[in-house]
CSV table of C-alpha atoms in Angstrom, one decimal:
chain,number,residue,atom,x,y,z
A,985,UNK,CA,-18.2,1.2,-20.6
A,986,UNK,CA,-21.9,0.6,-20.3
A,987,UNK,CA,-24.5,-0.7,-22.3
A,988,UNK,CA,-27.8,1.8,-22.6
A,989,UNK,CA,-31.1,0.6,-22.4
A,990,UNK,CA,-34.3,0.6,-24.3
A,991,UNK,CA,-34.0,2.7,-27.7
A,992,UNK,CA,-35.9,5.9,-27.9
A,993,UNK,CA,-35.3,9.2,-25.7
A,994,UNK,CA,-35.5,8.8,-22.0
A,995,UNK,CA,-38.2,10.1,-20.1
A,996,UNK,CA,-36.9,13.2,-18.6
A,997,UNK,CA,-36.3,14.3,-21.9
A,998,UNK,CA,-40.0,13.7,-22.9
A,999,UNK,CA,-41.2,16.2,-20.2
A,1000,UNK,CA,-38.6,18.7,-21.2
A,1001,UNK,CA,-40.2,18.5,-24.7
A,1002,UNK,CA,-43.6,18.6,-23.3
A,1003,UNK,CA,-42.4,21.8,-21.1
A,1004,UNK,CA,-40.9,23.4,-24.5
A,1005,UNK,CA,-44.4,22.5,-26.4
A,1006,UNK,CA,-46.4,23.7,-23.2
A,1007,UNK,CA,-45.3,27.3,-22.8
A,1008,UNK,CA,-43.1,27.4,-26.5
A,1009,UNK,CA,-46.0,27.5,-28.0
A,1010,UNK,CA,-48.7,30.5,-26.5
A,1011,UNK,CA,-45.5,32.4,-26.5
A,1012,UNK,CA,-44.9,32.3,-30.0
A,1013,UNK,CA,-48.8,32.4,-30.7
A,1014,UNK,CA,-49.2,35.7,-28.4
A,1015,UNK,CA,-46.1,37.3,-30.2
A,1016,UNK,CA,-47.6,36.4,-34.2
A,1017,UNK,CA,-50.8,38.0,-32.4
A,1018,UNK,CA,-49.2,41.7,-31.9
A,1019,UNK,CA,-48.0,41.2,-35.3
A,1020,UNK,CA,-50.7,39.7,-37.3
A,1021,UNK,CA,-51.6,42.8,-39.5
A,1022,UNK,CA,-48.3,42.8,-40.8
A,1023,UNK,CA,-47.9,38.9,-41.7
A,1024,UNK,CA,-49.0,36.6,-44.3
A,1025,UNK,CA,-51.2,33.3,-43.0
A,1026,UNK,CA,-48.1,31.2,-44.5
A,1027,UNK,CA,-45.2,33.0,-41.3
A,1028,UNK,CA,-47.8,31.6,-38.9
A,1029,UNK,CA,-47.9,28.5,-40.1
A,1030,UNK,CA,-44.5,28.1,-40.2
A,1031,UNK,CA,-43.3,29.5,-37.3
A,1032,UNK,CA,-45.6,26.9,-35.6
A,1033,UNK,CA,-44.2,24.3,-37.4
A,1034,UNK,CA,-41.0,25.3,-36.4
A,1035,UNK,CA,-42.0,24.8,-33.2
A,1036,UNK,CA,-43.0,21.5,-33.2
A,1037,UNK,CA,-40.0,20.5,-34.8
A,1038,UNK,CA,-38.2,21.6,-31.8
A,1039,UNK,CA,-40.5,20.0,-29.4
A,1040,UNK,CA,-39.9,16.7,-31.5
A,1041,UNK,CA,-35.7,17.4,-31.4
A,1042,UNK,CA,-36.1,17.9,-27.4
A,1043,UNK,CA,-38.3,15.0,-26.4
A,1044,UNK,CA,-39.5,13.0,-29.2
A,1045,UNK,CA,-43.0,11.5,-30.6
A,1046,UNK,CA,-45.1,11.7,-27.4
A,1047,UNK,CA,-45.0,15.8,-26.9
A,1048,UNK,CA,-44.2,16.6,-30.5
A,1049,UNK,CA,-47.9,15.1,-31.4
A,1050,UNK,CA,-49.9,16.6,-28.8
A,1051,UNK,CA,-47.7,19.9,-29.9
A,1052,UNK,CA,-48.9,19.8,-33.3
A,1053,UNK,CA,-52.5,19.4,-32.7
A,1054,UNK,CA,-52.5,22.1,-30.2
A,1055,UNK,CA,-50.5,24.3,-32.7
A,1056,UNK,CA,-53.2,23.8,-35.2
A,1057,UNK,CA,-56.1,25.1,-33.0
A,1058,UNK,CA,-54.0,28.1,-32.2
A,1059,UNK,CA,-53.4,28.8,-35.7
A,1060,UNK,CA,-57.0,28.4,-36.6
A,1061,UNK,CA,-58.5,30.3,-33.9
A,1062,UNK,CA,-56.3,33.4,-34.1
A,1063,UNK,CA,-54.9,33.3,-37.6
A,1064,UNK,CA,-58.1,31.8,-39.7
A,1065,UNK,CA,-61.0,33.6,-40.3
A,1066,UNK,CA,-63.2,33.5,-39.1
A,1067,UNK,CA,-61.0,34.9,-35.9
A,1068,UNK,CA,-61.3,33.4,-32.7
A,1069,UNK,CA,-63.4,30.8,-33.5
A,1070,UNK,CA,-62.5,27.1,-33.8
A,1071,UNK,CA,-64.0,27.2,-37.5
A,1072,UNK,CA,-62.6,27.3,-41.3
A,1073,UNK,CA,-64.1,29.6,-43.7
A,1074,UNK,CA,-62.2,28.7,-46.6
A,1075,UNK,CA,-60.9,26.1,-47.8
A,1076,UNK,CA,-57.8,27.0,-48.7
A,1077,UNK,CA,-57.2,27.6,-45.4
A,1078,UNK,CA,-58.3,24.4,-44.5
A,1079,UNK,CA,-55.8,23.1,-47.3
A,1080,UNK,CA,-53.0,25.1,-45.1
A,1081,UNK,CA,-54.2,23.4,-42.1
A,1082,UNK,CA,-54.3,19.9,-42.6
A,1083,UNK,CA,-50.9,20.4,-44.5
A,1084,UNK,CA,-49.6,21.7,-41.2
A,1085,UNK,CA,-50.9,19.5,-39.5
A,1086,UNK,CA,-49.7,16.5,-41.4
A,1087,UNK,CA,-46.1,17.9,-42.0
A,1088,UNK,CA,-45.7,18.3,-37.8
A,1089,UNK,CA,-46.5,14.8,-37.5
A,1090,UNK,CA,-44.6,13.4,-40.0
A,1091,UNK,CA,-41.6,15.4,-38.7
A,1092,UNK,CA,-42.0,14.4,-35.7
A,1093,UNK,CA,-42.0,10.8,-36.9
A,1094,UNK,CA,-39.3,10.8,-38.8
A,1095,UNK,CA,-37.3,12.8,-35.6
A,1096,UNK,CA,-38.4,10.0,-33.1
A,1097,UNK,CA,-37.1,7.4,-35.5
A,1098,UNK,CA,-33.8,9.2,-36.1
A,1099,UNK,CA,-33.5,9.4,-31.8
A,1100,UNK,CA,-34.4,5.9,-31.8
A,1101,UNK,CA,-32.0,4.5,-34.2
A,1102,UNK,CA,-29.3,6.5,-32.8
A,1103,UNK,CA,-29.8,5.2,-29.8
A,1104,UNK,CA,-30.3,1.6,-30.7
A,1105,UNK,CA,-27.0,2.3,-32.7
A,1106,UNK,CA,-25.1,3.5,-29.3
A,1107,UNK,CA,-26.3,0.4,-27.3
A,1108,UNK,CA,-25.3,-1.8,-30.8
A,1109,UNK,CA,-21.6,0.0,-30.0
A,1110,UNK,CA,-21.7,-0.6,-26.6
A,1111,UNK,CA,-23.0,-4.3,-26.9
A,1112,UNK,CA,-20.2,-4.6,-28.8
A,1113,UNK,CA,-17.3,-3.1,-26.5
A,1114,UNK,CA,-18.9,-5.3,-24.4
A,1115,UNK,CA,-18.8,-8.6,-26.3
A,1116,UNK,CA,-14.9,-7.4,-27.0
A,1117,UNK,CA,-14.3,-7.0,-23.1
A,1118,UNK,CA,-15.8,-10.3,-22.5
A,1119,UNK,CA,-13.6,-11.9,-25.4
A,1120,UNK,CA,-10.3,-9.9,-24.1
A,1121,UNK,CA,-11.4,-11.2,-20.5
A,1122,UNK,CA,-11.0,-14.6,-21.4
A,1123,UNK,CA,-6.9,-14.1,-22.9
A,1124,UNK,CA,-6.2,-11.4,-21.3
A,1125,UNK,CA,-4.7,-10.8,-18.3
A,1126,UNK,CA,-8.1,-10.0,-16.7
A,1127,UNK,CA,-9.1,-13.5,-17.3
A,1128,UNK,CA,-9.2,-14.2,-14.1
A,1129,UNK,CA,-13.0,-14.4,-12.1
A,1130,UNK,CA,-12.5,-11.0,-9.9
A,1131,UNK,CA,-11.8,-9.2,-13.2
A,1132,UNK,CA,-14.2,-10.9,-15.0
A,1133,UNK,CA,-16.9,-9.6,-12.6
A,1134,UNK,CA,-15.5,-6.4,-12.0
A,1135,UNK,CA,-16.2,-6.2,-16.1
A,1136,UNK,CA,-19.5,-6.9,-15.9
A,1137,UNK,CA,-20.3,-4.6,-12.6
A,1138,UNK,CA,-18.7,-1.7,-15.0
A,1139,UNK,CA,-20.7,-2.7,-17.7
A,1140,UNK,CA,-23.9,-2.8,-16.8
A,1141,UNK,CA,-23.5,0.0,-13.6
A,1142,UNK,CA,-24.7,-3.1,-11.6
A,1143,UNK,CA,-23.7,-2.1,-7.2
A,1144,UNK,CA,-22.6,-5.5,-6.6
A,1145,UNK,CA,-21.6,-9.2,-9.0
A,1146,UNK,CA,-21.3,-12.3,-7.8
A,1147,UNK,CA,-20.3,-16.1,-8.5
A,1148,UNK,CA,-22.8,-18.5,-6.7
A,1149,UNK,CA,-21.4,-22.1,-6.3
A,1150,UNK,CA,-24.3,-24.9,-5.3
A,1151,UNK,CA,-22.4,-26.6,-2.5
A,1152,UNK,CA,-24.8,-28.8,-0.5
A,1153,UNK,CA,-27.9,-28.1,-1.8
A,1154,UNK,CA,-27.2,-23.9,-1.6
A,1155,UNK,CA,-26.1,-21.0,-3.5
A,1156,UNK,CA,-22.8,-20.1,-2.0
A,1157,UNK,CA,-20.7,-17.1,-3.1
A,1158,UNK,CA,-17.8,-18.1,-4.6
A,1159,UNK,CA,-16.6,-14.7,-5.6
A,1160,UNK,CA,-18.2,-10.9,-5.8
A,1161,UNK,CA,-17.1,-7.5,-6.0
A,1162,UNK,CA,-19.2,-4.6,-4.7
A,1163,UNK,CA,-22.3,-4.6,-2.3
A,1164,UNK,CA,-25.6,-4.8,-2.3
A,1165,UNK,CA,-28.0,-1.6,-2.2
A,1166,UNK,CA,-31.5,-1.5,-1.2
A,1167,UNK,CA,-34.0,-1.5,-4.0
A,1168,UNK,CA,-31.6,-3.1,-6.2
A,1169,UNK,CA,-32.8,-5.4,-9.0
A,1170,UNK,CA,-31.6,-9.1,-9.4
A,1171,UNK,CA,-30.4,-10.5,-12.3
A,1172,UNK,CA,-29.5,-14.4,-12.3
A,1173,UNK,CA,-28.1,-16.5,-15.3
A,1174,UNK,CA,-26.6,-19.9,-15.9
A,1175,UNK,CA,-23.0,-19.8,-15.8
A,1176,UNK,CA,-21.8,-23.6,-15.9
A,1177,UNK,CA,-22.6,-26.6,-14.1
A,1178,UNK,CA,-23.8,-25.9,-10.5
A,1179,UNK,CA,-22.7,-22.1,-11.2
A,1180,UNK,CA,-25.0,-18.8,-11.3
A,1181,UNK,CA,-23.6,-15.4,-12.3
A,1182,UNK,CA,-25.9,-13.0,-9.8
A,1183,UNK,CA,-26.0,-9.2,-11.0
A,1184,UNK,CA,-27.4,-6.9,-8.4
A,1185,UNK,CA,-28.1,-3.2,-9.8
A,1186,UNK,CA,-30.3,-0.9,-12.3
A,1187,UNK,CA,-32.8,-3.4,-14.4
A,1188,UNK,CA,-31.8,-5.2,-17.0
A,1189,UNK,CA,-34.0,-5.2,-20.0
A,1190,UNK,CA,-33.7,-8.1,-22.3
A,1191,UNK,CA,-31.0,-7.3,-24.7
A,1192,UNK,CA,-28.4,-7.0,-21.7
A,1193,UNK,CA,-29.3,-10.6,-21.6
A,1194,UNK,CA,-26.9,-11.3,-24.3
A,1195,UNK,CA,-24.2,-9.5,-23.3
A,1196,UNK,CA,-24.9,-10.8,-20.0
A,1197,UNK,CA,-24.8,-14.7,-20.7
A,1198,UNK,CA,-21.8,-13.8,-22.8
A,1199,UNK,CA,-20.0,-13.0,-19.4
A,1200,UNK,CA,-21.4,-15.7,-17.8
A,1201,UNK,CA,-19.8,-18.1,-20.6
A,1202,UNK,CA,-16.5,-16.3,-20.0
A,1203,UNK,CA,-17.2,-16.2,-16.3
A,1204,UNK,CA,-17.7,-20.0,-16.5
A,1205,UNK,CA,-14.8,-20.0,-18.5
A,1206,UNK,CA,-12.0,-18.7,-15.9
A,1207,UNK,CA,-13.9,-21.0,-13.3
A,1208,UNK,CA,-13.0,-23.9,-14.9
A,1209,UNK,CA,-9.4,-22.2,-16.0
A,1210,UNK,CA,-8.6,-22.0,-12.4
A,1211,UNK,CA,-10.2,-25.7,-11.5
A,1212,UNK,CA,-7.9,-27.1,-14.7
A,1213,UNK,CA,-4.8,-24.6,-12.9
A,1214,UNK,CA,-5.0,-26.3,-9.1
A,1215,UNK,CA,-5.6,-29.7,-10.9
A,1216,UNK,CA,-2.1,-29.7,-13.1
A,1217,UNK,CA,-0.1,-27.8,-9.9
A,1218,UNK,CA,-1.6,-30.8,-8.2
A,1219,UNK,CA,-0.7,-32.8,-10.2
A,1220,UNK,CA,2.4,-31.7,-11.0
A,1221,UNK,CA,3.5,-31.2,-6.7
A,1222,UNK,CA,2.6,-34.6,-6.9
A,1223,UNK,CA,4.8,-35.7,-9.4
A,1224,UNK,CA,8.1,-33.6,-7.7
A,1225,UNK,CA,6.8,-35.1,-4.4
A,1226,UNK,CA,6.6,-39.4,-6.3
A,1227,UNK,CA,10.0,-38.2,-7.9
A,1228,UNK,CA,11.7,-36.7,-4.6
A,1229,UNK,CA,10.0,-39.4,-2.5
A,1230,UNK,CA,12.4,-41.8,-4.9
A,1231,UNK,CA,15.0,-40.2,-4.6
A,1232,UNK,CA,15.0,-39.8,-1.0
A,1233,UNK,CA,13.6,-43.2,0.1
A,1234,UNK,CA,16.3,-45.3,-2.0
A,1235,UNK,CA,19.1,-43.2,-0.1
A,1236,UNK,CA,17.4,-44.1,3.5
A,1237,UNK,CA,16.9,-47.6,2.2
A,1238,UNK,CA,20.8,-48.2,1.4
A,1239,UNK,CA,22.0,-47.5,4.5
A,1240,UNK,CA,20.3,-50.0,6.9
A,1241,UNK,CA,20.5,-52.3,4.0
A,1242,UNK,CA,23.9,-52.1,3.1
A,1243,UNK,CA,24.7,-52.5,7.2
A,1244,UNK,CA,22.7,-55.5,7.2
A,1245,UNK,CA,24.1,-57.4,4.2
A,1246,UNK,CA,27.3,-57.0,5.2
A,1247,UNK,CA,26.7,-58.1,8.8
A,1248,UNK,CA,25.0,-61.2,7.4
A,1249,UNK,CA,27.8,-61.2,4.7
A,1250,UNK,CA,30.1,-61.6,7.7
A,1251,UNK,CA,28.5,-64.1,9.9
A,1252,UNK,CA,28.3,-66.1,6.5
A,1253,UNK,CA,31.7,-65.9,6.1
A,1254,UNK,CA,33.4,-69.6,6.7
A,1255,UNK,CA,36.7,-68.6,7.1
A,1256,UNK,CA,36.2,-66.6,10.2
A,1257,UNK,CA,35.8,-67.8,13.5
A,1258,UNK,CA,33.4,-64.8,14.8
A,1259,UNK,CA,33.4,-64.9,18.9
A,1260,UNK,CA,30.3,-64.7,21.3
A,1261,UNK,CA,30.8,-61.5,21.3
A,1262,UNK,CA,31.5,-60.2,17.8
A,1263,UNK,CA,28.5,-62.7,16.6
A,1264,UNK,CA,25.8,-60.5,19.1
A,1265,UNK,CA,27.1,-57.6,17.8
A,1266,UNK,CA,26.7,-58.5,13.6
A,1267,UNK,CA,22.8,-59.4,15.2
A,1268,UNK,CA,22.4,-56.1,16.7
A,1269,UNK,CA,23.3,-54.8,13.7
A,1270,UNK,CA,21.2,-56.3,11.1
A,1271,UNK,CA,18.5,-55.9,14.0
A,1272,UNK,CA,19.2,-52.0,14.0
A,1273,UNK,CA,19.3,-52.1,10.5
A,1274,UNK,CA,15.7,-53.9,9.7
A,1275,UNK,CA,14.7,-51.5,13.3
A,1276,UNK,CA,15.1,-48.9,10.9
A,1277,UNK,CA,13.9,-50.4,7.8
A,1278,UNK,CA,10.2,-51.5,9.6
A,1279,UNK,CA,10.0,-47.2,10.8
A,1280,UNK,CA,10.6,-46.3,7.2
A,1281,UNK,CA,7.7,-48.3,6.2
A,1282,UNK,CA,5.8,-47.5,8.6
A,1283,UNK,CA,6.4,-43.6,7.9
A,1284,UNK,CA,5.6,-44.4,4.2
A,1285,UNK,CA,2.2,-45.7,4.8
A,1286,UNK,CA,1.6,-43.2,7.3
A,1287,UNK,CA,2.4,-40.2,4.8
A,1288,UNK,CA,-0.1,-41.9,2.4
A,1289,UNK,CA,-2.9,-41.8,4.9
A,1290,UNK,CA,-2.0,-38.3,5.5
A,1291,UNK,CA,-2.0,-37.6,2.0
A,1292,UNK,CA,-5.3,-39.1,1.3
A,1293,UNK,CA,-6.9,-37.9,4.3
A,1294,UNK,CA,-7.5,-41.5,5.2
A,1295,UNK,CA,-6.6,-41.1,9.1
A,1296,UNK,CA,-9.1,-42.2,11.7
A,1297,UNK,CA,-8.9,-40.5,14.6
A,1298,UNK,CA,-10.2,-42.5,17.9
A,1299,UNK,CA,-10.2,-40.4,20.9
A,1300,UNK,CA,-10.0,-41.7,25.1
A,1301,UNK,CA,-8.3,-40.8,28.0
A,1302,UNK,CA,-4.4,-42.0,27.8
A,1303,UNK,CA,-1.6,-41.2,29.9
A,1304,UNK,CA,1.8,-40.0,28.4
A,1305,UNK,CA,4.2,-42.3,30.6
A,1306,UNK,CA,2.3,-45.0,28.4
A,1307,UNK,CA,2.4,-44.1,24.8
A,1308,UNK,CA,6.4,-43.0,25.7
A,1309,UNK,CA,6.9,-46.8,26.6
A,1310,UNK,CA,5.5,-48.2,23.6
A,1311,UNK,CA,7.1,-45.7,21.3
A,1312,UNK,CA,10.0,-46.7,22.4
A,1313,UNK,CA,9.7,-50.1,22.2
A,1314,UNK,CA,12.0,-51.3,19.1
A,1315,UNK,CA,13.8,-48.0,18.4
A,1316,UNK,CA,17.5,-48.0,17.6
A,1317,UNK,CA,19.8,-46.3,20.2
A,1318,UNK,CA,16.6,-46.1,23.1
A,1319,UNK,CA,19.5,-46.5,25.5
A,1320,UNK,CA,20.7,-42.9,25.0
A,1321,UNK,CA,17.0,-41.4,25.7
A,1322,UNK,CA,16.3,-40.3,29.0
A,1323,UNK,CA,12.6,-40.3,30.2
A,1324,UNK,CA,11.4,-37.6,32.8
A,1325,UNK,CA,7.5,-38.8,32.6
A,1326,UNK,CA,5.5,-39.4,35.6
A,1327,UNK,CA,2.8,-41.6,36.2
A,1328,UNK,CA,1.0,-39.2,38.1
A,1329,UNK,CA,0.0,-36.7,34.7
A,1330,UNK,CA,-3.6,-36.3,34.1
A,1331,UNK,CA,-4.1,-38.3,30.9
A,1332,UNK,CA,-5.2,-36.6,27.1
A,1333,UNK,CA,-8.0,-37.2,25.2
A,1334,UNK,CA,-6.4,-38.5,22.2
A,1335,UNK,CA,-5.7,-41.9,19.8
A,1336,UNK,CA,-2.9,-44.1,21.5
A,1337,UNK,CA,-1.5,-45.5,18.5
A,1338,UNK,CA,-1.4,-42.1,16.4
A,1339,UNK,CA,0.2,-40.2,19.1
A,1340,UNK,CA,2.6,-43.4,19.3
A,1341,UNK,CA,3.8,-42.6,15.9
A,1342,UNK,CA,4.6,-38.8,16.8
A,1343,UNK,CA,6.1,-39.6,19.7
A,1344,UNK,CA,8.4,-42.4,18.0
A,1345,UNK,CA,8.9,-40.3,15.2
A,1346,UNK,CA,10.4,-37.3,17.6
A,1347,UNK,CA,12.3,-39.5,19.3
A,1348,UNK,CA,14.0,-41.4,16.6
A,1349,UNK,CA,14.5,-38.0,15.0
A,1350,UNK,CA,16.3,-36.8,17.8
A,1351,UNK,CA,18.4,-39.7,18.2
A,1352,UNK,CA,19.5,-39.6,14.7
A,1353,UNK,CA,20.4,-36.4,14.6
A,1354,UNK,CA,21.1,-35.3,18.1
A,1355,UNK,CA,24.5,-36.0,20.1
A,1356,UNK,CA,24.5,-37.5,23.4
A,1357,UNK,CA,21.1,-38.2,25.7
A,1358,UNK,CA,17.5,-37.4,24.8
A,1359,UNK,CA,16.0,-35.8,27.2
A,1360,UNK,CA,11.7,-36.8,27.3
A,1361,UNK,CA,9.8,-34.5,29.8
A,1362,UNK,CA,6.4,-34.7,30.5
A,1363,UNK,CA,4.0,-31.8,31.9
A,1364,UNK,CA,0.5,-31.6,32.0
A,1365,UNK,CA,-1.6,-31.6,28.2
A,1366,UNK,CA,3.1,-31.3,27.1
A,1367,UNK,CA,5.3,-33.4,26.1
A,1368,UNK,CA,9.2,-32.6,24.8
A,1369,UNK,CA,11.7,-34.1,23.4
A,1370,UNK,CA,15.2,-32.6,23.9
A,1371,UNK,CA,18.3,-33.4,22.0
A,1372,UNK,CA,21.6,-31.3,21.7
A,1373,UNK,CA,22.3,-31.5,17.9
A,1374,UNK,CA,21.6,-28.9,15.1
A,1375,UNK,CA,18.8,-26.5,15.3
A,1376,UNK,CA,15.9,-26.0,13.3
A,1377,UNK,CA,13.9,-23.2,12.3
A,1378,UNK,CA,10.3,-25.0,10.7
A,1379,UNK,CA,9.1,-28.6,10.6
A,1380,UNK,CA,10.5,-29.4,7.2
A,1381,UNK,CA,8.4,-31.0,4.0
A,1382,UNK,CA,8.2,-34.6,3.7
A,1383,UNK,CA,11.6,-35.4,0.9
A,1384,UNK,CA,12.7,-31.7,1.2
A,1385,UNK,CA,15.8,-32.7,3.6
A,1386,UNK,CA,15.8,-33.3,7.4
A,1387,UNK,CA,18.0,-31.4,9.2
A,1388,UNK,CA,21.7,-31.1,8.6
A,1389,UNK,CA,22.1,-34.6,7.6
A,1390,UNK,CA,19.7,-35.0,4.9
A,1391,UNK,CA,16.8,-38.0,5.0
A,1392,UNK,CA,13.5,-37.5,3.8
A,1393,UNK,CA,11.7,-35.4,6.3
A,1394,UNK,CA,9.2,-37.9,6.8
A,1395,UNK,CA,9.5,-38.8,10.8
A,1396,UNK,CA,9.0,-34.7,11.5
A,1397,UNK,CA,6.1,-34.3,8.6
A,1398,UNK,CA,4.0,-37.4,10.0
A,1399,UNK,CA,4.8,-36.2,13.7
A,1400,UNK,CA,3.1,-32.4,12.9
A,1401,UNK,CA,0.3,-33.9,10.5
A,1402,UNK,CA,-0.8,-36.8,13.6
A,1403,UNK,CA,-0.6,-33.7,16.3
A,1404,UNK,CA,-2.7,-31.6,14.2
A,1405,UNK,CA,-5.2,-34.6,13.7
A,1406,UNK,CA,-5.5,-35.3,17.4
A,1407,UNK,CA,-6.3,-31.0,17.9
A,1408,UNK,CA,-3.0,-30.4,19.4
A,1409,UNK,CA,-0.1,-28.3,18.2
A,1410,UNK,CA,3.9,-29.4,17.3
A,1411,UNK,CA,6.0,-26.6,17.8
A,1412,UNK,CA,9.6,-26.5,17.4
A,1413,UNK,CA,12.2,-24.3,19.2
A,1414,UNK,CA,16.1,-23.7,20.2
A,1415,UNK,CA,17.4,-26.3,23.3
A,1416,UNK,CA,19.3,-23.5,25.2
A,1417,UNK,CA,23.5,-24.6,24.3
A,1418,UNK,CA,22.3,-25.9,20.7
A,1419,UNK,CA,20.2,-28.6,19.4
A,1420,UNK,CA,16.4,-29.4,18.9
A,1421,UNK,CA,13.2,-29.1,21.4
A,1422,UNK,CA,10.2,-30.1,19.9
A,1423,UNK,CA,7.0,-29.5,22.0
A,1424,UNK,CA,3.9,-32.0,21.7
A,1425,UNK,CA,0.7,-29.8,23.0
A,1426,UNK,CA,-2.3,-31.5,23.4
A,1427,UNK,CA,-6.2,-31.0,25.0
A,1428,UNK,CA,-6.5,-33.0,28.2
């Protein structure tokens, strides 16, 4: 489908007509000549006018005119007497003449007219395919902005389409098909708010520009389909993430609740006579247990600063032994985590207390789901933590289920989002004999 330019016939066919009028016409003259003695003045006449009416059929007004005058001075100077002589002796024949000459023009007229309308009634057809495309574009399952400007590049022959976005003060492409050629005409129009439809190819005249704004429009249209599409699947992953998030946190929450009320429930107790002993260990326990409470909190607010993109990332020379002893500091079962990290490492560039977090997170997450020691070695620009519990293939999604045991995820989701923020890289892999390694990489 494409939509045809100006009305009327195109040029090419104009010189053919002018060709046909050019040598057409002596032909025909020099062959009435041989045969004059045995015509009437009318077969001349009409024969000629034959002629031009070709000439109009083959390349419209602008030859058939020039055609018709020129066959009128051929018919008067070798058909009207006297002969060979651009003159009228009678006036009959002059009658003849100016007959001729005003049926060829008409003719032509009225053949012109007839090219013109057809071809104003082949672009109304095609404007109107068009206009269909652009409507089916919109419902169809090309409504999408690649098809949409794949339409237009089809309809108006154009080498190369494209969606501009004004980002920053500039035109940036948002979308195209096709390339740019040399010597190609540009076509801009409007196609929302901040948004230009560019069409590089043949020139546009100015009825394209309605077909042309009316894929713009649909153009606009699928733009703002697609902005409306991430908006709801936002929206909606945020809902399913508020709805696991609930879900997840109340399980986490019961359990270091429900082992602190009933330690407290115990000490409380006024019919038991708890020893030295027995009353440190109910402490430990509600300590564990609000241990574990204060790190669910914290991982909490931490995921909403990753989520909102609200981190702030302050970078200076720290070495690992150091962040590993504050991470530490207040985690449940630290007594099972063994620490390989020397003093001597050249310190990172990085944010103590966000690598803190990763590093506490990593740790707690191996203690929790590990068996036996935690291993913490430290390289140069590496840190790992070892544990000997179930593997792990990916760093799962925050509320999507850590590990074997379940939990919400969040500890490993923080730890990967913090790393990425400081430039480094989290990478988890197989602890040779079973378990967990997770690998802390960052610039020194």
């Amino acid at each position: 489908m494409s939509v045809p330019g100006t009305p009327g016939l195109p040029p090419h066919r104009q010189w053919l007509g002018a060709a046909v009028g050019l040598l057409g016409l002596p032909l025909l003259t020099g062959a009435l000549v041989a045969q004059r003695t045995d015509l009437t003045y009318a077969t001349p006449v009409l024969l000629v006018l034959l002629a031009v009416v070709a000439v109009a059929l083959v390349g419209g007004l602008r030859p058939a005119v020039p055609s018709a005058v020129g066959g009128g001075l051929l018919l008067n100077y070798y058909f009207t007497p006297p002969l060979h002589q651009l003159t009228v002796a009678r006036q009959q024949d002059l009658i003849v003449l100016g007959v001729y000459l005003a049926l060829a023009v008409a003719v032509s007229v009225v053949v012109d007219l007839a090219a013109r309308r057809s071809a104003e009634a082949a672009r109304a057809a095609a404007e109107a395919q068009a206009l269909s495309s652009v409507a089916g574009a919109t419902l169809g399952e090309q409504a999408t902005l690649p098809g949409i400007l794949a339409q237009v590049q089809a309809a108006f022959g154009a080498s190369y389409v494209a969606m501009l976005r004004a980002i920053d003060g500039q035109q940036v492409v948002h979308a195209s098909v096709g390339e740019r050629a040399e010597g190609d005409s540009e076509e801009r129009v409007d196609a929302g708010p901040g948004s230009t439809l560019l069409v590089s190819g043949p020139q546009l005249f100015a009825h394209d520009r309605r077909v042309l704004t009316a894929f713009a429009d649909a153009a606009a249209t699928a733009l703002e389909g697609r902005r409306l599409a991430e908006q709801a699947a936002t929206a909606d992953a945020v809902d399913r993430l508020r709805t696991a998030m609930l879900a997840a946190v109340g399980h986490d929450l019961r359990t270091p609740l429900a082992g602190a009320k009933a330690a407290v429930s115990s000490l409380r107790q006024t019919d038991v006579t708890w020893s030295p002993q027995e009353t440190a260990e109910l402490l430990e326990t509600i300590e564990d247990a609000t241990d574990r409470l204060q790190n669910l909190v914290s991982n909490l607010l931490d995921a909403s600063r990753l989520n909102a993109g609200a981190l702030s990332v302050n970078l200076a020379p720290v070495g690992w032994d150091e962040v590993v002893a504050r991470a530490m500091t207040g985690l449940p079962g630290r007594d099972r985590v063994e620490v390989d990290v020397a003093d001597t490492l050249p310190p990172v560039l990085t944010d103590a207390g966000l690598l803190e977090r990763v590093v506490a997170n990593l740790i707690d997450n191996a203690l929790r789901h590990g068996d036996g020691i935690v291993q913490v070695q430290g390289a140069p620009g590496r840190l790992q933590i070892i544990d000997h519990g179930p593997g792990m293939q990916q760093v799962p999604q925050p509320f999507g289920g850590d590990r074997s045991t379940g939990g919400v995820g969040l500890g490993l989701h923080i730890a990967q989002g913090f790393t990425e923020a400081l430039g480094g890289e989290l990478h988890p892999t197989a602890t040779p004999g079973g378990g967990l390694t997770m690998t802390v990489t960052l610039p020194a």
